[in-house]
């Protein structure tokens, strides 16, 4: 009688697909693998395997960066958008507060742009722990790295005062405004 030994390996279809995608050279093969990756990502999201989804998205972003502007690499951005709808971004944003996943999560959030910024702002506003709020705040600072957003030349405190006064800062010099602490009578600047 002959017995066969069966070794069970923890198969991660997302990472397996990313590995095959890295080696793929044809446009058609790349498109097929991207579709497979999106399907695997949807499965991971249904199974609530958020760290696995995060690693796959991070790997895809690295491949996109290495790939440059070639036609088949433009599909990477489309695949990322399909892999990470807003509901998935909301779950991945929570990994920003987790030290082992923070670096990858920040890279993914930065790549996902405005939607990820909104999600991080919401998480920061609703976080109960100061450490988590700090992690979300630091991630938000990373969101604009390399970009100069409109109005960023102004001092942050001044932008807050403008928001409190309900104005753009133009013509508010002679008006009085109030702060959240209840201080009134000081001019808006």
PDB file of C-alpha atoms in Angstrom:
ATOM      1  CA  UNK A   1       0.000   0.000   0.000  1.00  0.00           C
ATOM      2  CA  UNK A   2       1.269   3.440  -0.927  1.00  0.00           C
ATOM      3  CA  UNK A   3       0.520   6.569   1.042  1.00  0.00           C
ATOM      4  CA  UNK A   4       0.891  10.024  -0.355  1.00  0.00           C
ATOM      5  CA  UNK A   5       1.797  12.900   1.859  1.00  0.00           C
ATOM      6  CA  UNK A   6      -0.278  15.964   1.320  1.00  0.00           C
ATOM      7  CA  UNK A   7       1.175  19.278   2.374  1.00  0.00           C
ATOM      8  CA  UNK A   8      -1.280  22.018   2.998  1.00  0.00           C
ATOM      9  CA  UNK A   9      -0.001  25.475   2.185  1.00  0.00           C
ATOM     10  CA  UNK A  10      -1.822  28.598   3.127  1.00  0.00           C
ATOM     11  CA  UNK A  11      -2.623  29.869  -0.322  1.00  0.00           C
ATOM     12  CA  UNK A  12      -3.111  33.591  -0.666  1.00  0.00           C
ATOM     13  CA  UNK A  13      -4.757  34.112  -4.056  1.00  0.00           C
ATOM     14  CA  UNK A  14      -4.206  37.869  -3.956  1.00  0.00           C
ATOM     15  CA  UNK A  15      -0.449  37.702  -3.430  1.00  0.00           C
ATOM     16  CA  UNK A  16      -0.189  34.818  -5.887  1.00  0.00           C
ATOM     17  CA  UNK A  17      -1.929  36.898  -8.548  1.00  0.00           C
ATOM     18  CA  UNK A  18       0.283  39.928  -7.803  1.00  0.00           C
ATOM     19  CA  UNK A  19       3.375  37.733  -8.179  1.00  0.00           C
ATOM     20  CA  UNK A  20       2.163  36.410 -11.537  1.00  0.00           C
ATOM     21  CA  UNK A  21       1.266  39.950 -12.614  1.00  0.00           C
ATOM     22  CA  UNK A  22       4.805  41.090 -11.912  1.00  0.00           C
ATOM     23  CA  UNK A  23       6.167  38.448 -14.277  1.00  0.00           C
ATOM     24  CA  UNK A  24       3.540  38.963 -17.015  1.00  0.00           C
ATOM     25  CA  UNK A  25       4.745  40.640 -20.204  1.00  0.00           C
ATOM     26  CA  UNK A  26       1.723  40.622 -22.527  1.00  0.00           C
ATOM     27  CA  UNK A  27      -1.030  43.227 -22.426  1.00  0.00           C
ATOM     28  CA  UNK A  28      -3.766  40.602 -22.642  1.00  0.00           C
ATOM     29  CA  UNK A  29      -2.227  38.542 -19.844  1.00  0.00           C
ATOM     30  CA  UNK A  30      -1.908  41.652 -17.676  1.00  0.00           C
ATOM     31  CA  UNK A  31      -5.576  42.537 -18.229  1.00  0.00           C
ATOM     32  CA  UNK A  32      -6.680  38.992 -17.359  1.00  0.00           C
ATOM     33  CA  UNK A  33      -4.579  38.969 -14.197  1.00  0.00           C
ATOM     34  CA  UNK A  34      -5.903  42.371 -13.157  1.00  0.00           C
ATOM     35  CA  UNK A  35      -9.461  41.065 -13.510  1.00  0.00           C
ATOM     36  CA  UNK A  36      -8.506  38.019 -11.459  1.00  0.00           C
ATOM     37  CA  UNK A  37      -6.931  40.279  -8.844  1.00  0.00           C
ATOM     38  CA  UNK A  38     -10.100  42.372  -8.561  1.00  0.00           C
ATOM     39  CA  UNK A  39     -12.212  39.219  -8.124  1.00  0.00           C
ATOM     40  CA  UNK A  40      -9.842  37.940  -5.413  1.00  0.00           C
ATOM     41  CA  UNK A  41      -9.934  41.338  -3.693  1.00  0.00           C
ATOM     42  CA  UNK A  42     -13.738  41.268  -3.651  1.00  0.00           C
ATOM     43  CA  UNK A  43     -13.586  37.829  -2.044  1.00  0.00           C
ATOM     44  CA  UNK A  44     -11.095  39.045   0.580  1.00  0.00           C
ATOM     45  CA  UNK A  45     -13.382  42.004   1.369  1.00  0.00           C
ATOM     46  CA  UNK A  46     -16.403  39.695   1.770  1.00  0.00           C
ATOM     47  CA  UNK A  47     -14.331  37.540   4.136  1.00  0.00           C
ATOM     48  CA  UNK A  48     -13.144  40.663   5.996  1.00  0.00           C
ATOM     49  CA  UNK A  49      -9.471  39.901   5.373  1.00  0.00           C
ATOM     50  CA  UNK A  50      -8.435  43.558   5.463  1.00  0.00           C
ATOM     51  CA  UNK A  51      -4.678  43.094   6.014  1.00  0.00           C
ATOM     52  CA  UNK A  52      -4.573  40.730   3.030  1.00  0.00           C
ATOM     53  CA  UNK A  53      -6.413  43.250   0.866  1.00  0.00           C
ATOM     54  CA  UNK A  54      -4.073  45.993   2.067  1.00  0.00           C
ATOM     55  CA  UNK A  55      -0.949  43.991   1.142  1.00  0.00           C
ATOM     56  CA  UNK A  56      -2.336  43.249  -2.323  1.00  0.00           C
ATOM     57  CA  UNK A  57      -3.250  46.898  -2.962  1.00  0.00           C
ATOM     58  CA  UNK A  58       0.173  48.022  -1.740  1.00  0.00           C
ATOM     59  CA  UNK A  59       1.899  45.496  -4.014  1.00  0.00           C
ATOM     60  CA  UNK A  60      -0.173  46.649  -6.969  1.00  0.00           C
ATOM     61  CA  UNK A  61       0.784  50.276  -6.273  1.00  0.00           C
ATOM     62  CA  UNK A  62       4.453  49.264  -6.241  1.00  0.00           C
ATOM     63  CA  UNK A  63       3.998  47.486  -9.579  1.00  0.00           C
ATOM     64  CA  UNK A  64       2.217  50.532 -10.983  1.00  0.00           C
ATOM     65  CA  UNK A  65       5.096  52.754  -9.880  1.00  0.00           C
ATOM     66  CA  UNK A  66       7.715  50.456 -11.420  1.00  0.00           C
ATOM     67  CA  UNK A  67       5.714  50.092 -14.628  1.00  0.00           C
ATOM     68  CA  UNK A  68       5.781  53.724 -15.641  1.00  0.00           C
ATOM     69  CA  UNK A  69       3.409  54.993 -18.301  1.00  0.00           C
ATOM     70  CA  UNK A  70       3.118  51.870 -20.470  1.00  0.00           C
ATOM     71  CA  UNK A  71      -0.392  51.203 -21.764  1.00  0.00           C
ATOM     72  CA  UNK A  72      -0.847  47.956 -19.803  1.00  0.00           C
ATOM     73  CA  UNK A  73       0.183  49.677 -16.575  1.00  0.00           C
ATOM     74  CA  UNK A  74      -2.604  52.258 -16.864  1.00  0.00           C
ATOM     75  CA  UNK A  75      -4.983  49.435 -16.062  1.00  0.00           C
ATOM     76  CA  UNK A  76      -3.416  49.197 -12.608  1.00  0.00           C
ATOM     77  CA  UNK A  77      -5.121  52.406 -11.500  1.00  0.00           C
ATOM     78  CA  UNK A  78      -8.456  51.165 -12.781  1.00  0.00           C
ATOM     79  CA  UNK A  79      -7.967  47.864 -10.963  1.00  0.00           C
ATOM     80  CA  UNK A  80      -7.115  49.722  -7.744  1.00  0.00           C
ATOM     81  CA  UNK A  81     -10.337  51.732  -7.963  1.00  0.00           C
ATOM     82  CA  UNK A  82     -12.320  48.534  -8.508  1.00  0.00           C
ATOM     83  CA  UNK A  83     -10.493  46.729  -5.679  1.00  0.00           C
ATOM     84  CA  UNK A  84     -10.942  49.549  -3.198  1.00  0.00           C
ATOM     85  CA  UNK A  85     -14.405  51.078  -3.275  1.00  0.00           C
ATOM     86  CA  UNK A  86     -15.211  53.519  -0.496  1.00  0.00           C
ATOM     87  CA  UNK A  87     -16.494  50.736   1.791  1.00  0.00           C
ATOM     88  CA  UNK A  88     -13.118  48.965   1.563  1.00  0.00           C
ATOM     89  CA  UNK A  89     -11.244  52.251   2.070  1.00  0.00           C
ATOM     90  CA  UNK A  90     -13.193  52.792   5.285  1.00  0.00           C
ATOM     91  CA  UNK A  91     -11.944  49.461   6.618  1.00  0.00           C
ATOM     92  CA  UNK A  92      -8.392  49.923   5.357  1.00  0.00           C
ATOM     93  CA  UNK A  93      -8.226  53.391   6.931  1.00  0.00           C
ATOM     94  CA  UNK A  94      -8.584  51.773  10.335  1.00  0.00           C
ATOM     95  CA  UNK A  95      -5.328  49.933   9.671  1.00  0.00           C
ATOM     96  CA  UNK A  96      -3.537  53.299   9.720  1.00  0.00           C
ATOM     97  CA  UNK A  97      -3.891  53.193  13.509  1.00  0.00           C
ATOM     98  CA  UNK A  98      -2.330  49.712  13.615  1.00  0.00           C
ATOM     99  CA  UNK A  99       1.458  49.889  13.864  1.00  0.00           C
ATOM    100  CA  UNK A 100       2.241  46.759  11.790  1.00  0.00           C
ATOM    101  CA  UNK A 101       0.129  48.003   8.865  1.00  0.00           C
ATOM    102  CA  UNK A 102       0.619  51.765   9.124  1.00  0.00           C
ATOM    103  CA  UNK A 103       3.259  52.283   6.418  1.00  0.00           C
ATOM    104  CA  UNK A 104       1.426  50.244   3.785  1.00  0.00           C
ATOM    105  CA  UNK A 105      -1.928  51.785   4.710  1.00  0.00           C
ATOM    106  CA  UNK A 106      -0.593  55.318   4.328  1.00  0.00           C
ATOM    107  CA  UNK A 107       0.825  54.511   0.881  1.00  0.00           C
ATOM    108  CA  UNK A 108      -2.506  53.048  -0.238  1.00  0.00           C
ATOM    109  CA  UNK A 109      -4.496  55.949   1.190  1.00  0.00           C
ATOM    110  CA  UNK A 110      -2.231  58.501  -0.498  1.00  0.00           C
ATOM    111  CA  UNK A 111      -2.635  56.723  -3.837  1.00  0.00           C
ATOM    112  CA  UNK A 112      -6.428  56.621  -3.503  1.00  0.00           C
ATOM    113  CA  UNK A 113      -6.632  60.397  -3.218  1.00  0.00           C
ATOM    114  CA  UNK A 114      -9.690  62.441  -2.240  1.00  0.00           C
ATOM    115  CA  UNK A 115     -11.895  59.520  -1.206  1.00  0.00           C
ATOM    116  CA  UNK A 116      -9.220  58.264   1.155  1.00  0.00           C
ATOM    117  CA  UNK A 117      -8.711  61.777   2.543  1.00  0.00           C
ATOM    118  CA  UNK A 118     -12.405  62.037   3.393  1.00  0.00           C
ATOM    119  CA  UNK A 119     -12.338  58.618   5.032  1.00  0.00           C
ATOM    120  CA  UNK A 120      -9.270  59.527   7.113  1.00  0.00           C
ATOM    121  CA  UNK A 121     -10.868  62.806   8.198  1.00  0.00           C
ATOM    122  CA  UNK A 122     -13.955  60.919   9.337  1.00  0.00           C
ATOM    123  CA  UNK A 123     -11.859  58.360  11.221  1.00  0.00           C
ATOM    124  CA  UNK A 124      -9.868  61.117  12.896  1.00  0.00           C
ATOM    125  CA  UNK A 125     -13.025  62.964  13.934  1.00  0.00           C
ATOM    126  CA  UNK A 126     -14.664  59.866  15.386  1.00  0.00           C
ATOM    127  CA  UNK A 127     -11.614  58.215  16.988  1.00  0.00           C
ATOM    128  CA  UNK A 128     -11.943  57.873  20.751  1.00  0.00           C
ATOM    129  CA  UNK A 129      -8.263  57.238  21.437  1.00  0.00           C
ATOM    130  CA  UNK A 130      -5.747  60.102  21.179  1.00  0.00           C
ATOM    131  CA  UNK A 131      -3.116  57.740  19.764  1.00  0.00           C
ATOM    132  CA  UNK A 132      -5.476  56.752  16.935  1.00  0.00           C
ATOM    133  CA  UNK A 133      -6.320  60.397  16.234  1.00  0.00           C
ATOM    134  CA  UNK A 134      -2.602  61.165  16.015  1.00  0.00           C
ATOM    135  CA  UNK A 135      -2.082  58.278  13.577  1.00  0.00           C
ATOM    136  CA  UNK A 136      -4.934  59.517  11.351  1.00  0.00           C
ATOM    137  CA  UNK A 137      -3.618  63.082  11.554  1.00  0.00           C
ATOM    138  CA  UNK A 138      -0.127  61.963  10.535  1.00  0.00           C
ATOM    139  CA  UNK A 139      -1.617  59.986   7.642  1.00  0.00           C
ATOM    140  CA  UNK A 140      -3.535  63.066   6.529  1.00  0.00           C
ATOM    141  CA  UNK A 141      -0.307  65.080   6.517  1.00  0.00           C
ATOM    142  CA  UNK A 142       1.147  62.437   4.183  1.00  0.00           C
ATOM    143  CA  UNK A 143      -1.788  62.817   1.800  1.00  0.00           C
ATOM    144  CA  UNK A 144      -0.461  66.125   0.479  1.00  0.00           C
ATOM    145  CA  UNK A 145       3.226  65.216   0.364  1.00  0.00           C
ATOM    146  CA  UNK A 146       4.598  66.550  -2.884  1.00  0.00           C
ATOM    147  CA  UNK A 147       1.500  68.646  -3.586  1.00  0.00           C
ATOM    148  CA  UNK A 148       0.789  72.261  -2.715  1.00  0.00           C
ATOM    149  CA  UNK A 149      -2.951  72.466  -2.066  1.00  0.00           C
ATOM    150  CA  UNK A 150      -4.738  75.733  -2.793  1.00  0.00           C
ATOM    151  CA  UNK A 151      -4.556  78.080   0.160  1.00  0.00           C
ATOM    152  CA  UNK A 152      -1.809  76.129   1.910  1.00  0.00           C
ATOM    153  CA  UNK A 153       0.446  79.171   1.901  1.00  0.00           C
ATOM    154  CA  UNK A 154      -1.633  80.628   4.730  1.00  0.00           C
ATOM    155  CA  UNK A 155      -0.848  79.858   8.331  1.00  0.00           C
ATOM    156  CA  UNK A 156      -3.090  76.965   9.557  1.00  0.00           C
ATOM    157  CA  UNK A 157      -4.382  78.993  12.533  1.00  0.00           C
ATOM    158  CA  UNK A 158      -5.468  81.725  10.183  1.00  0.00           C
ATOM    159  CA  UNK A 159      -7.407  79.237   8.071  1.00  0.00           C
ATOM    160  CA  UNK A 160      -9.188  77.994  11.200  1.00  0.00           C
ATOM    161  CA  UNK A 161     -10.075  81.575  12.179  1.00  0.00           C
ATOM    162  CA  UNK A 162     -11.418  82.225   8.702  1.00  0.00           C
ATOM    163  CA  UNK A 163     -13.615  79.158   8.957  1.00  0.00           C
ATOM    164  CA  UNK A 164     -14.878  80.264  12.393  1.00  0.00           C
ATOM    165  CA  UNK A 165     -15.742  83.719  11.061  1.00  0.00           C
ATOM    166  CA  UNK A 166     -17.525  82.250   8.079  1.00  0.00           C
ATOM    167  CA  UNK A 167     -15.431  84.169   5.616  1.00  0.00           C
ATOM    168  CA  UNK A 168     -12.640  83.858   3.178  1.00  0.00           C
ATOM    169  CA  UNK A 169     -10.539  86.349   5.101  1.00  0.00           C
ATOM    170  CA  UNK A 170     -11.383  89.181   2.729  1.00  0.00           C
ATOM    171  CA  UNK A 171     -13.151  92.093   4.319  1.00  0.00           C
ATOM    172  CA  UNK A 172     -13.303  90.448   7.750  1.00  0.00           C
ATOM    173  CA  UNK A 173     -10.605  92.592   9.360  1.00  0.00           C
ATOM    174  CA  UNK A 174     -13.102  94.998  10.909  1.00  0.00           C
ATOM    175  CA  UNK A 175     -15.634  92.354  11.953  1.00  0.00           C
ATOM    176  CA  UNK A 176     -15.667  90.662  15.312  1.00  0.00           C
ATOM    177  CA  UNK A 177     -15.687  86.905  15.455  1.00  0.00           C
ATOM    178  CA  UNK A 178     -16.092  84.281  18.109  1.00  0.00           C
ATOM    179  CA  UNK A 179     -13.994  81.269  18.862  1.00  0.00           C
ATOM    180  CA  UNK A 180     -15.179  77.885  20.137  1.00  0.00           C
ATOM    181  CA  UNK A 181     -13.926  78.908  23.588  1.00  0.00           C
ATOM    182  CA  UNK A 182     -16.449  81.749  23.601  1.00  0.00           C
ATOM    183  CA  UNK A 183     -13.963  84.612  23.221  1.00  0.00           C
ATOM    184  CA  UNK A 184     -15.595  87.447  21.364  1.00  0.00           C
ATOM    185  CA  UNK A 185     -14.639  90.946  20.504  1.00  0.00           C
ATOM    186  CA  UNK A 186     -11.367  90.218  18.804  1.00  0.00           C
ATOM    187  CA  UNK A 187     -11.019  91.127  15.128  1.00  0.00           C
ATOM    188  CA  UNK A 188     -10.822  88.418  12.510  1.00  0.00           C
ATOM    189  CA  UNK A 189      -7.391  88.195  10.935  1.00  0.00           C
TER     190      UNK A 189
END
